[in-house]
Short mmCIF file of C-alpha atoms in Angstrom, two decimals:
data_model
loop_
_atom_site.label_atom_id
_atom_site.label_comp_id
_atom_site.label_asym_id
_atom_site.label_seq_id
_atom_site.Cartn_x
_atom_site.Cartn_y
_atom_site.Cartn_z
CA MET A 1338 -16.51 -55.43 -178.05
CA ASN A 1339 -20.22 -55.25 -177.34
CA GLY A 1340 -23.05 -57.76 -177.47
CA ALA A 1341 -23.97 -56.86 -181.05
CA ASP A 1342 -20.42 -57.66 -182.18
CA SER A 1343 -20.66 -61.02 -180.42
CA LEU A 1344 -23.92 -61.83 -182.22
CA CYS A 1345 -22.51 -60.86 -185.59
CA ASP A 1346 -19.28 -62.82 -185.06
CA THR A 1347 -21.21 -65.95 -184.05
CA LEU A 1348 -23.42 -65.76 -187.14
CA LEU A 1349 -20.40 -65.35 -189.41
CA ALA A 1350 -18.54 -68.22 -187.74
CA ASN A 1351 -21.45 -70.44 -188.77
CA ASP A 1352 -21.63 -69.19 -192.36
CA VAL A 1353 -24.68 -66.99 -191.86
CA ARG A 1354 -23.39 -64.34 -194.25
CA VAL A 1355 -26.53 -62.57 -195.49
CA CYS A 1356 -28.74 -60.31 -193.38
CA PHE A 1357 -32.05 -59.15 -194.86
CA ALA A 1358 -32.90 -56.08 -192.85
CA ASN A 1359 -35.42 -53.39 -192.04
CA PRO A 1360 -33.96 -51.92 -188.84
CA GLY A 1361 -35.06 -49.22 -186.40
CA THR A 1362 -33.64 -47.38 -183.38
CA SER A 1363 -33.47 -50.43 -181.12
CA GLU A 1364 -31.23 -52.20 -183.64
CA MET A 1365 -28.72 -49.42 -184.29
CA HIS A 1366 -25.93 -51.07 -182.30
CA PHE A 1367 -26.38 -54.25 -184.32
CA VAL A 1368 -26.36 -52.17 -187.52
CA ALA A 1369 -23.09 -50.60 -186.34
CA ALA A 1370 -21.66 -54.08 -185.67
CA LEU A 1371 -22.67 -55.19 -189.17
CA ASP A 1372 -20.92 -52.11 -190.50
CA ARG A 1373 -17.70 -53.40 -188.97
CA LYS A 1374 -18.12 -56.79 -190.68
CA PRO A 1375 -17.80 -56.48 -194.48
CA GLU A 1376 -18.08 -60.29 -194.74
CA MET A 1377 -21.80 -59.94 -193.96
CA ARG A 1378 -23.92 -58.95 -196.95
CA CYS A 1379 -26.64 -56.61 -195.74
CA VAL A 1380 -29.74 -56.33 -197.95
CA LEU A 1381 -32.34 -53.67 -197.19
CA GLY A 1382 -36.02 -54.43 -197.72
CA LEU A 1383 -38.44 -51.52 -197.71
CA SER A 1384 -41.04 -53.63 -195.93
CA GLU A 1385 -40.65 -56.52 -193.54
CA GLY A 1386 -42.59 -58.82 -195.86
CA VAL A 1387 -39.79 -58.39 -198.39
CA VAL A 1388 -37.20 -59.16 -195.69
CA THR A 1389 -38.80 -62.39 -194.46
CA GLY A 1390 -39.82 -63.58 -197.92
CA ALA A 1391 -36.29 -63.03 -199.24
CA ALA A 1392 -34.88 -65.04 -196.33
CA ASP A 1393 -37.26 -67.84 -197.32
CA GLY A 1394 -36.09 -67.80 -200.95
CA TYR A 1395 -32.44 -67.72 -199.88
CA ALA A 1396 -32.90 -70.71 -197.58
CA ARG A 1397 -34.74 -72.77 -200.18
CA MET A 1398 -31.80 -72.44 -202.57
CA THR A 1399 -28.95 -72.88 -200.07
CA ASP A 1400 -30.43 -75.14 -197.37
CA HIS A 1401 -28.81 -72.67 -194.97
CA PRO A 1402 -30.26 -69.79 -192.95
CA ALA A 1403 -29.93 -66.11 -193.61
CA ALA A 1404 -30.57 -63.66 -190.79
CA THR A 1405 -33.40 -61.17 -190.78
CA LEU A 1406 -33.21 -57.95 -188.81
CA LEU A 1407 -36.62 -56.66 -187.70
CA HIS A 1408 -37.67 -53.69 -185.58
CA THR A 1409 -39.49 -54.69 -182.38
CA GLY A 1410 -42.86 -56.44 -182.32
CA PRO A 1411 -44.64 -54.38 -185.00
CA GLY A 1412 -41.75 -54.90 -187.44
CA LEU A 1413 -41.88 -58.63 -186.79
CA ALA A 1414 -45.67 -58.56 -187.20
CA ASN A 1415 -45.30 -56.94 -190.62
CA GLY A 1416 -43.14 -59.88 -191.69
CA LEU A 1417 -45.24 -62.69 -190.22
CA ALA A 1418 -47.14 -63.53 -193.43
CA ASN A 1419 -43.99 -64.58 -195.26
CA LEU A 1420 -42.61 -66.24 -192.14
CA HIS A 1421 -45.76 -68.35 -192.30
CA ASN A 1422 -44.78 -69.37 -195.83
CA ALA A 1423 -41.21 -70.09 -194.69
CA ARG A 1424 -42.56 -72.23 -191.83
CA ARG A 1425 -44.69 -74.19 -194.31
CA ALA A 1426 -41.66 -74.55 -196.60
CA ARG A 1427 -39.78 -76.03 -193.61
CA VAL A 1428 -36.65 -73.96 -194.28
CA PRO A 1429 -34.09 -72.47 -191.86
CA VAL A 1430 -34.38 -68.76 -190.98
CA ILE A 1431 -32.85 -66.86 -188.04
CA ASN A 1432 -34.83 -63.76 -187.07
CA ILE A 1433 -33.09 -61.07 -185.01
CA VAL A 1434 -35.82 -58.91 -183.49
CA GLY A 1435 -34.68 -55.81 -181.67
CA ASP A 1436 -36.50 -54.60 -178.57
CA HIS A 1437 -36.37 -51.80 -176.05
CA ALA A 1438 -33.66 -51.85 -173.41
CA SER A 1439 -34.80 -54.21 -170.65
CA TYR A 1440 -35.14 -51.42 -168.08
CA HIS A 1441 -37.30 -49.39 -170.52
CA LEU A 1442 -39.95 -52.08 -170.98
CA PRO A 1443 -41.86 -51.35 -167.73
CA LEU A 1444 -42.56 -47.82 -169.01
CA ASP A 1445 -44.77 -49.26 -171.78
CA ALA A 1446 -43.39 -47.01 -174.51
CA PRO A 1447 -45.34 -46.90 -177.79
CA LEU A 1448 -43.45 -49.75 -179.51
CA THR A 1449 -43.63 -52.10 -176.54
CA SER A 1450 -45.37 -55.38 -177.40
CA ASP A 1451 -45.42 -59.08 -176.59
CA ILE A 1452 -42.76 -60.17 -179.08
CA GLU A 1453 -42.63 -63.73 -177.75
CA SER A 1454 -46.31 -64.30 -178.56
CA LEU A 1455 -46.00 -62.73 -182.00
CA ALA A 1456 -42.92 -64.78 -182.83
CA GLY A 1457 -44.27 -68.01 -181.40
CA ALA A 1458 -47.02 -68.25 -183.98
CA MET A 1459 -44.54 -68.65 -186.85
CA SER A 1460 -41.36 -69.88 -185.13
CA LYS A 1461 -40.33 -73.30 -183.87
CA TRP A 1462 -37.94 -71.67 -181.36
CA VAL A 1463 -38.05 -68.28 -179.60
CA HIS A 1464 -35.58 -66.89 -177.06
CA ARG A 1465 -35.13 -63.50 -175.38
CA ILE A 1466 -31.54 -62.52 -174.60
CA ARG A 1467 -31.07 -61.40 -170.99
CA SER A 1468 -27.51 -60.04 -171.00
CA PRO A 1469 -24.57 -59.33 -173.34
CA GLU A 1470 -22.73 -62.36 -171.93
CA GLU A 1471 -25.55 -64.64 -173.05
CA ILE A 1472 -25.54 -63.53 -176.69
CA ALA A 1473 -22.94 -65.91 -178.14
CA GLY A 1474 -24.55 -68.99 -176.60
CA ALA A 1475 -28.05 -67.85 -177.54
CA THR A 1476 -26.99 -67.24 -181.14
CA GLU A 1477 -25.47 -70.70 -181.31
CA ALA A 1478 -28.74 -72.11 -179.99
CA ALA A 1479 -30.69 -70.15 -182.62
CA TYR A 1480 -28.49 -71.61 -185.36
CA ARG A 1481 -28.97 -75.14 -184.04
CA ALA A 1482 -32.73 -74.62 -183.78
CA SER A 1483 -32.93 -73.34 -187.35
CA MET A 1484 -31.11 -76.41 -188.67
CA SER A 1485 -32.32 -79.39 -186.63
CA PRO A 1486 -34.66 -79.97 -188.32
CA PRO A 1487 -34.77 -76.87 -190.53
CA GLY A 1488 -37.23 -74.24 -189.41
CA VAL A 1489 -37.74 -70.65 -188.25
CA ALA A 1490 -35.88 -69.52 -185.12
CA THR A 1491 -36.37 -66.10 -183.51
CA LEU A 1492 -33.89 -64.34 -181.23
CA ILE A 1493 -35.06 -61.24 -179.34
CA LEU A 1494 -32.26 -58.71 -178.82
CA PRO A 1495 -32.90 -55.97 -176.21
CA ALA A 1496 -30.99 -52.77 -176.95
CA ASP A 1497 -29.02 -52.83 -173.70
CA ALA A 1498 -27.82 -56.37 -174.42
CA ALA A 1499 -26.65 -55.18 -177.85
CA TRP A 1500 -24.71 -52.19 -176.55
CA GLY A 1501 -23.42 -53.79 -173.35
CA ASP A 1502 -19.73 -54.70 -173.15
CA VAL A 1503 -18.67 -58.31 -173.34
CA GLU A 1504 -15.27 -59.98 -173.23
CA ALA A 1505 -13.98 -60.83 -176.69
CA GLU A 1506 -13.83 -64.59 -177.37
CA GLN A 1507 -13.23 -66.67 -180.45
CA PRO A 1508 -16.69 -67.61 -181.81
CA ILE A 1509 -17.46 -71.31 -182.06
CA ARG A 1510 -18.13 -72.93 -185.42
CA LEU A 1511 -20.83 -75.52 -184.86
CA SER A 1512 -21.03 -78.78 -186.76
CA ARG A 1513 -23.96 -79.09 -189.13
CA PRO A 1514 -26.63 -81.29 -187.52
CA GLU A 1515 -26.90 -84.76 -189.03
CA PRO A 1516 -30.36 -85.95 -190.12
CA HIS A 1517 -32.06 -88.62 -188.06
CA ALA A 1518 -31.17 -92.16 -189.07
CA VAL A 1519 -33.33 -94.32 -191.34
CA ASN A 1520 -36.05 -96.25 -189.52
CA MET A 1521 -35.80 -99.74 -191.00
CA ASP A 1522 -39.11 -100.83 -189.45
CA SER A 1523 -40.81 -98.10 -191.50
CA VAL A 1524 -38.88 -99.17 -194.61
CA ARG A 1525 -40.04 -102.78 -194.26
CA GLU A 1526 -43.65 -101.77 -193.59
CA VAL A 1527 -43.73 -99.51 -196.65
CA ALA A 1528 -42.08 -102.13 -198.86
CA ALA A 1529 -44.64 -104.75 -197.83
CA ALA A 1530 -47.52 -102.37 -198.55
CA ILE A 1531 -46.14 -101.55 -202.02
CA ARG A 1532 -45.75 -105.25 -202.84
CA ASP A 1533 -49.36 -105.89 -201.79
CA THR A 1534 -50.86 -103.08 -203.93
CA PRO A 1535 -49.28 -103.13 -207.40
CA GLY A 1536 -50.54 -100.23 -209.48
CA GLU A 1537 -52.42 -98.72 -206.55
CA ALA A 1538 -49.58 -97.21 -204.48
CA GLY A 1539 -48.19 -93.69 -204.60
CA ILE A 1540 -45.12 -91.95 -203.20
CA LEU A 1541 -45.45 -88.30 -202.15
CA VAL A 1542 -42.15 -86.40 -201.92
CA SER A 1543 -41.10 -83.04 -200.51
CA GLY A 1544 -37.99 -81.31 -199.19
CA ALA A 1545 -34.74 -83.03 -200.11
CA ALA A 1546 -36.75 -85.91 -201.58
CA ALA A 1547 -37.83 -83.56 -204.40
CA ARG A 1548 -34.22 -82.98 -205.53
CA ALA A 1549 -32.88 -84.67 -208.65
CA ASP A 1550 -30.77 -87.30 -206.85
CA CYS A 1551 -33.65 -88.45 -204.65
CA LEU A 1552 -36.09 -88.36 -207.57
CA GLU A 1553 -33.77 -90.75 -209.43
CA ILE A 1554 -34.21 -93.26 -206.61
CA ALA A 1555 -37.96 -92.67 -206.27
CA GLY A 1556 -38.33 -92.90 -210.04
CA ALA A 1557 -36.56 -96.26 -210.13
CA ILE A 1558 -38.94 -97.58 -207.44
CA ALA A 1559 -41.93 -96.17 -209.32
CA ALA A 1560 -40.89 -97.75 -212.61
CA ALA A 1561 -40.02 -101.14 -211.16
CA ARG A 1562 -42.98 -101.50 -208.82
CA ASP A 1563 -45.75 -99.69 -210.74
CA VAL A 1564 -45.91 -96.88 -208.18
CA ARG A 1565 -47.10 -93.35 -208.97
CA LEU A 1566 -44.90 -90.42 -207.97
CA PHE A 1567 -46.49 -87.25 -206.52
CA SER A 1568 -45.35 -83.96 -205.04
CA GLU A 1569 -47.06 -81.64 -202.61
CA MET A 1570 -49.71 -79.22 -203.80
CA GLN A 1571 -47.61 -76.27 -202.55
CA LEU A 1572 -44.02 -77.08 -203.46
CA PRO A 1573 -41.10 -75.62 -201.47
CA ARG A 1574 -38.63 -76.64 -204.19
CA VAL A 1575 -38.38 -79.33 -206.85
CA GLU A 1576 -35.64 -79.96 -209.38
CA ARG A 1577 -37.38 -80.35 -212.68
CA GLY A 1578 -36.94 -80.42 -216.47
CA ARG A 1579 -35.66 -82.54 -219.34
CA GLY A 1580 -33.66 -85.59 -218.31
CA ARG A 1581 -35.00 -85.54 -214.75
CA VAL A 1582 -37.66 -87.71 -213.16
CA ALA A 1583 -40.93 -85.79 -213.28
CA VAL A 1584 -43.44 -85.77 -210.44
CA THR A 1585 -47.17 -85.17 -210.66
CA ARG A 1586 -48.15 -82.24 -208.46
CA ILE A 1587 -51.37 -82.67 -206.50
CA PRO A 1588 -53.66 -79.99 -207.97
CA TYR A 1589 -55.15 -77.12 -205.98
CA PRO A 1590 -58.78 -77.54 -207.19
CA ILE A 1591 -60.29 -80.05 -204.81
CA ASP A 1592 -62.23 -82.06 -207.36
CA ALA A 1593 -59.14 -82.53 -209.51
CA ALA A 1594 -57.11 -83.56 -206.44
CA LEU A 1595 -59.73 -86.09 -205.35
CA ASP A 1596 -59.85 -87.56 -208.86
CA LEU A 1597 -56.06 -87.84 -209.02
CA LEU A 1598 -55.84 -89.82 -205.78
CA ALA A 1599 -59.10 -91.76 -206.13
CA ASP A 1600 -57.45 -95.09 -207.01
CA ILE A 1601 -54.54 -94.89 -204.54
CA ASP A 1602 -54.76 -97.58 -201.87
CA VAL A 1603 -51.39 -96.84 -200.23
CA LEU A 1604 -49.79 -93.39 -200.07
CA VAL A 1605 -46.18 -93.25 -198.84
CA LEU A 1606 -44.97 -89.94 -197.39
CA VAL A 1607 -41.31 -88.97 -197.86
CA GLY A 1608 -40.59 -85.63 -196.18
CA ALA A 1609 -44.19 -84.53 -196.80
CA PRO A 1610 -47.34 -84.33 -194.69
CA GLU A 1611 -50.55 -86.08 -195.74
CA PRO A 1612 -52.27 -84.05 -198.50
CA VAL A 1613 -55.42 -82.21 -197.50
CA ALA A 1614 -57.76 -79.76 -199.19
CA PHE A 1615 -56.62 -76.15 -199.04
CA PHE A 1616 -60.01 -75.09 -197.62
CA ALA A 1617 -63.19 -76.74 -196.43
CA TYR A 1618 -65.94 -76.85 -199.04
CA PRO A 1619 -69.63 -77.72 -198.42
CA GLY A 1620 -70.25 -81.41 -198.97
CA LYS A 1621 -66.62 -82.27 -199.81
CA PRO A 1622 -63.99 -84.08 -197.73
CA GLY A 1623 -60.97 -82.43 -196.15
CA ARG A 1624 -58.65 -85.40 -196.67
CA LEU A 1625 -57.70 -85.90 -200.31
CA VAL A 1626 -56.98 -89.63 -200.12
CA ARG A 1627 -60.02 -91.85 -200.44
CA LYS A 1628 -61.58 -93.51 -197.43
CA GLY A 1629 -59.66 -96.67 -196.63
CA CYS A 1630 -56.39 -95.53 -198.18
CA LYS A 1631 -53.44 -96.51 -196.00
CA VAL A 1632 -51.13 -93.52 -195.39
CA LEU A 1633 -47.61 -94.56 -194.36
CA THR A 1634 -44.60 -92.42 -193.46
CA LEU A 1635 -41.27 -93.61 -194.84
CA ALA A 1636 -39.33 -90.63 -193.46
CA ARG A 1637 -40.23 -87.25 -191.99
CA HIS A 1638 -38.84 -83.76 -192.44
CA GLY A 1639 -35.44 -83.65 -190.76
CA GLU A 1640 -34.76 -87.34 -191.30
CA ASP A 1641 -32.44 -88.88 -193.91
CA LEU A 1642 -34.82 -88.81 -196.88
CA LYS A 1643 -32.28 -89.98 -199.44
CA GLY A 1644 -31.11 -92.78 -197.17
CA ALA A 1645 -34.71 -93.86 -196.59
CA LEU A 1646 -35.42 -93.99 -200.34
CA GLU A 1647 -32.22 -95.97 -200.93
CA ALA A 1648 -33.20 -98.41 -198.18
CA LEU A 1649 -36.68 -98.80 -199.69
CA ARG A 1650 -35.18 -99.40 -203.14
CA ASP A 1651 -32.95 -102.11 -201.71
CA GLU A 1652 -35.76 -103.68 -199.68
CA LEU A 1653 -37.84 -103.91 -202.88
CA SER A 1654 -34.88 -105.38 -204.79
CA VAL A 1655 -34.96 -102.58 -207.34
CA ARG A 1656 -31.76 -102.38 -209.35
CA PRO A 1657 -30.01 -98.97 -209.25
CA SER A 1658 -29.69 -99.33 -213.04
CA GLN A 1659 -33.49 -99.59 -213.44
CA PRO A 1660 -34.58 -97.52 -216.49
CA LEU A 1661 -36.16 -94.25 -215.35
CA PRO A 1662 -39.20 -92.35 -216.60
CA ARG A 1663 -37.23 -89.25 -217.58
CA ALA A 1664 -38.97 -86.14 -218.89
CA SER A 1665 -38.34 -85.05 -222.47
CA ALA A 1666 -39.23 -82.01 -224.54
CA ALA A 1667 -42.68 -81.98 -226.12
CA SER A 1668 -42.56 -82.87 -229.82
CA ASP A 1669 -45.92 -81.35 -230.77
CA HIS A 1670 -45.22 -77.79 -229.67
CA ILE A 1671 -47.14 -75.03 -231.48
CA THR A 1672 -45.91 -71.47 -230.98
CA PRO A 1673 -48.74 -69.25 -229.69
CA PHE A 1674 -49.65 -66.15 -231.67
CA GLY A 1675 -52.10 -63.28 -231.54
CA HIS A 1676 -54.03 -62.39 -228.39
CA LEU A 1677 -52.03 -62.93 -225.18
CA THR A 1678 -53.46 -65.46 -222.73
CA GLU A 1679 -52.19 -67.04 -219.53
CA ASP A 1680 -51.85 -70.40 -221.29
CA ALA A 1681 -49.82 -68.81 -224.09
CA ILE A 1682 -47.47 -67.28 -221.51
CA ALA A 1683 -47.02 -70.68 -219.83
CA VAL A 1684 -46.16 -72.28 -223.19
CA MET A 1685 -43.68 -69.56 -224.17
CA VAL A 1686 -41.90 -69.46 -220.81
CA ALA A 1687 -41.67 -73.26 -220.61
CA GLU A 1688 -40.24 -73.41 -224.14
CA ARG A 1689 -37.67 -70.63 -223.58
CA LEU A 1690 -36.60 -71.36 -220.01
CA PRO A 1691 -32.78 -71.23 -219.88
CA ASP A 1692 -30.64 -74.01 -218.42
CA ASN A 1693 -30.33 -73.92 -214.64
CA ALA A 1694 -32.94 -71.21 -214.17
CA ILE A 1695 -34.90 -70.76 -210.94
CA VAL A 1696 -38.66 -70.33 -211.33
CA CYS A 1697 -40.58 -68.67 -208.48
CA ASP A 1698 -44.29 -69.19 -209.07
CA GLU A 1699 -46.89 -66.96 -207.46
CA GLY A 1700 -49.00 -66.78 -210.59
CA ILE A 1701 -51.81 -68.44 -208.57
CA THR A 1702 -54.67 -69.10 -211.04
CA SER A 1703 -52.84 -67.63 -214.03
CA ALA A 1704 -49.75 -69.87 -214.04
CA ARG A 1705 -51.30 -73.24 -213.25
CA ARG A 1706 -50.50 -74.82 -216.62
CA PHE A 1707 -46.80 -73.94 -216.40
CA PHE A 1708 -45.89 -76.73 -213.98
CA GLU A 1709 -47.21 -79.46 -216.28
CA LEU A 1710 -45.39 -77.94 -219.26
CA SER A 1711 -42.16 -77.41 -217.33
CA ALA A 1712 -41.41 -81.15 -217.24
CA GLY A 1713 -40.07 -80.69 -220.77
CA SER A 1714 -38.24 -77.44 -220.11
CA ALA A 1715 -34.51 -77.06 -219.61
CA PRO A 1716 -33.39 -78.35 -216.18
CA HIS A 1717 -34.37 -75.84 -213.49
CA ASP A 1718 -35.51 -75.37 -209.89
CA TYR A 1719 -39.18 -74.61 -209.23
CA LEU A 1720 -40.33 -72.79 -206.07
CA MET A 1721 -43.82 -71.66 -205.13
CA ASN A 1722 -45.96 -70.19 -202.38
CA THR A 1723 -46.10 -72.89 -199.70
CA GLY A 1724 -48.39 -71.40 -197.08
CA GLY A 1725 -51.04 -69.61 -199.14
CA SER A 1726 -50.15 -66.23 -197.65
CA ILE A 1727 -49.91 -64.11 -200.78
CA GLY A 1728 -47.14 -61.62 -201.41
CA CYS A 1729 -44.21 -64.03 -201.45
CA GLY A 1730 -43.32 -64.09 -205.17
CA ILE A 1731 -41.22 -60.94 -205.52
CA PRO A 1732 -39.36 -61.47 -202.20
CA LEU A 1733 -38.86 -65.19 -202.91
CA ALA A 1734 -37.25 -64.34 -206.25
CA THR A 1735 -35.12 -61.69 -204.55
CA GLY A 1736 -33.74 -64.14 -202.00
CA ALA A 1737 -33.18 -66.85 -204.62
CA ALA A 1738 -31.22 -64.41 -206.81
CA ILE A 1739 -28.97 -63.41 -203.90
CA ALA A 1740 -28.40 -67.08 -203.06
CA CYS A 1741 -27.56 -67.99 -206.68
CA PRO A 1742 -26.16 -64.90 -208.44
CA ASP A 1743 -25.01 -66.94 -211.46
CA ARG A 1744 -28.52 -68.21 -212.28
CA LYS A 1745 -31.46 -66.56 -214.04
CA VAL A 1746 -34.53 -66.17 -211.85
CA ILE A 1747 -38.00 -66.05 -213.42
CA ASN A 1748 -40.87 -64.83 -211.24
CA LEU A 1749 -44.37 -65.80 -212.45
CA GLN A 1750 -46.40 -63.25 -210.54
CA ALA A 1751 -50.10 -62.54 -210.16
CA ASP A 1752 -50.82 -58.82 -210.12
CA GLY A 1753 -52.94 -58.70 -206.98
CA SER A 1754 -50.49 -60.55 -204.76
CA ALA A 1755 -47.56 -58.58 -206.22
CA MET A 1756 -48.92 -55.41 -204.62
CA TYR A 1757 -48.43 -56.88 -201.13
CA THR A 1758 -44.64 -56.70 -201.43
CA VAL A 1759 -44.06 -54.55 -204.53
CA GLN A 1760 -41.23 -52.82 -202.62
CA GLY A 1761 -39.11 -55.89 -203.37
CA LEU A 1762 -38.61 -54.57 -206.91
CA TRP A 1763 -36.60 -51.71 -205.40
CA THR A 1764 -34.35 -54.21 -203.62
CA GLN A 1765 -33.84 -56.07 -206.90
CA ALA A 1766 -32.82 -52.81 -208.57
CA ARG A 1767 -30.51 -51.79 -205.72
CA GLU A 1768 -28.76 -55.17 -205.67
CA ASN A 1769 -28.85 -55.49 -209.50
CA LEU A 1770 -30.39 -58.95 -209.24
CA ASP A 1771 -30.89 -61.06 -212.36
CA VAL A 1772 -34.66 -61.46 -212.03
CA VAL A 1773 -37.29 -61.39 -214.77
CA THR A 1774 -40.71 -60.66 -213.27
CA ILE A 1775 -43.74 -61.57 -215.39
CA ILE A 1776 -46.87 -59.87 -214.11
CA PHE A 1777 -50.10 -61.63 -215.10
CA ALA A 1778 -52.16 -58.45 -215.36
CA ASN A 1779 -55.73 -59.73 -215.29
CA ARG A 1780 -56.85 -56.85 -213.04
CA ALA A 1781 -58.57 -59.16 -210.54
CA TYR A 1782 -58.17 -61.45 -207.58
CA ALA A 1783 -59.11 -64.24 -210.00
CA VAL A 1784 -58.67 -66.94 -207.37
CA LEU A 1785 -61.47 -65.38 -205.32
CA HIS A 1786 -63.84 -65.53 -208.29
CA ALA A 1787 -63.08 -69.26 -208.52
CA GLU A 1788 -63.49 -69.76 -204.77
CA MET A 1789 -66.92 -68.11 -204.85
CA ARG A 1790 -67.97 -70.80 -207.33
CA ASN A 1791 -66.29 -73.53 -205.27
CA VAL A 1792 -68.36 -72.67 -202.19
CA GLY A 1793 -71.56 -72.66 -204.27
CA VAL A 1794 -72.04 -68.94 -204.98
CA ASN A 1795 -72.64 -68.49 -208.70
CA GLY A 1796 -74.04 -64.98 -208.83
CA ILE A 1797 -71.63 -62.13 -208.05
CA GLY A 1798 -73.14 -58.73 -207.29
CA GLU A 1799 -71.66 -55.26 -207.14
CA ASN A 1800 -70.34 -55.44 -203.56
CA ALA A 1801 -68.64 -58.78 -204.14
CA ARG A 1802 -67.22 -57.61 -207.46
CA ARG A 1803 -65.72 -54.52 -205.83
CA MET A 1804 -63.87 -56.78 -203.37
CA MET A 1805 -62.39 -59.00 -206.08
CA ASP A 1806 -61.75 -56.82 -209.14
CA LEU A 1807 -58.72 -54.53 -209.47
CA ASP A 1808 -59.56 -52.48 -212.56
CA HIS A 1809 -60.97 -49.24 -211.08
CA PRO A 1810 -58.35 -47.81 -211.41
CA ALA A 1811 -56.13 -50.29 -213.26
CA TRP A 1812 -52.46 -50.45 -212.28
CA ASP A 1813 -49.71 -49.49 -214.71
CA TRP A 1814 -47.00 -52.01 -213.90
CA VAL A 1815 -44.50 -50.50 -216.29
CA LEU A 1816 -44.64 -47.19 -214.43
CA ILE A 1817 -44.65 -48.91 -211.04
CA ALA A 1818 -41.54 -50.93 -211.90
CA LYS A 1819 -39.69 -47.97 -213.39
CA GLY A 1820 -40.54 -45.95 -210.30
CA MET A 1821 -38.77 -48.67 -208.27
CA GLY A 1822 -35.71 -48.55 -210.56
CA VAL A 1823 -36.56 -51.69 -212.58
CA ASP A 1824 -36.73 -51.46 -216.36
CA ALA A 1825 -40.05 -52.69 -217.72
CA ALA A 1826 -42.31 -53.00 -220.74
CA GLY A 1827 -45.84 -54.21 -221.47
CA ALA A 1828 -47.12 -56.90 -223.83
CA HIS A 1829 -50.62 -57.23 -225.31
CA SER A 1830 -49.86 -59.96 -227.85
CA CYS A 1831 -47.95 -63.24 -227.93
CA GLU A 1832 -45.49 -61.75 -230.39
CA GLN A 1833 -44.76 -58.79 -228.09
CA PHE A 1834 -44.34 -61.06 -225.09
CA ALA A 1835 -41.99 -63.44 -226.91
CA ASP A 1836 -39.77 -60.56 -228.03
CA LEU A 1837 -39.64 -59.03 -224.54
CA PHE A 1838 -38.95 -62.34 -222.81
CA ASP A 1839 -36.20 -63.25 -225.27
CA SER A 1840 -34.61 -59.85 -224.73
CA ALA A 1841 -34.90 -60.11 -220.93
CA LEU A 1842 -33.16 -63.50 -220.95
CA LYS A 1843 -30.18 -62.05 -222.81
CA ARG A 1844 -29.63 -59.13 -220.46
CA GLY A 1845 -28.51 -59.00 -216.84
CA GLY A 1846 -30.23 -57.27 -213.94
CA PRO A 1847 -33.92 -56.99 -213.12
CA PHE A 1848 -36.61 -56.58 -215.77
CA LEU A 1849 -40.41 -56.66 -215.53
CA ILE A 1850 -42.90 -57.65 -218.22
CA GLU A 1851 -46.50 -56.59 -217.74
CA ALA A 1852 -48.43 -59.31 -219.56
CA ILE A 1853 -51.87 -57.82 -220.17
CA ILE A 1854 -54.34 -60.71 -220.35
#
């Protein structure tokens, strides 16, 4: 066997069974090894942003890494934007980046680059393989690095290490790393602070703490001790819907975020960093908590978040049977009609969301109302862009659909950011993934119009308009989708949208709705 076989066998032994790939010449021996391993599902992305974004979506839904296969430094560079989002989502990914044979590097061939520096910006762990014999151990180290705590690991595979012979050995199955133990000193400090500030404390959850079982515990604490329950502004994943404990997401607009947290004296972090403004704005603070607010960490990413919440519940003498503030369906719902608007789409999708759906939200400005409405939707998972690097929505939905083939995936997608990784529609068609993509076709980078106002610029001239509007020429998303192999239709009215969405939910495979707003 060769080094590429050893790498593939080690991945499979540790249940890394999906490889999102965009390979080149340097990776052909690894491609050949994958060809000998039908247990590995190989998914082609037509751009590296699709590959890395799909690996992010897969990891968010499985809590386990997929592999990516990228072609040398430029291929990795093409995928860095969505690796940035994966890094911010704090999920496990194992990148396999091919490189020239080691003896070819001194010749400075056209694709030669500093892969370590490129990878280091978005990876918590980077390693270059030196020989075929090193591959098994290096792959094991990459797996450990991706899982403890979860994050992005990058393994550089020179071509001669991939094709070099190596003695066949039984690959080692590694034990899954255990989370760090609960820090009882932190538990007691947080409990004391909550007791001292009734009605003025908040708990901010992320990661595993935003899953239904942890939200049950956090919700019991919130109800018993008059504590408010928040989630991050940019959510990696939250389990949401009727019957579950609902969290209040910190809003993106800075003034709204400052208002939300203005009366919080103690903010407790559970798997989340302290909330800060997305950008700096003239005359406004960067920290979102008010001056004097005490920010305490109950447990960090990679620690036992559920155990920490249970310990805090017990320290506060909260009964496990404490009644919970569970979300319920809205009773005053009015079905939208007539002209199609972004709010009408949010209402219709929230009302019709099927049980156990996965919602990937890159609607940016257009889909902001959906999250509030979704508390009363059928139980579902909600994922969104975590790092602000646009172009993650279509790949995120692709990876989530591969991770959970028995679940409907709904992608709320802004039109401008969709064009960054539109090639992902082709992957959805090729893999026959059950994804409904809703394009908010407002023909503009609407968020940039809002940001111009936020920084104090109220008048927009021709040059600025040409950098933010997308209507000359306007895209035809129905034709774009069909050209990628995805069936599609457009909607101008609420009635048209409702009919198309209902039909899309009943069918299998990918479908795109161009919602013209």
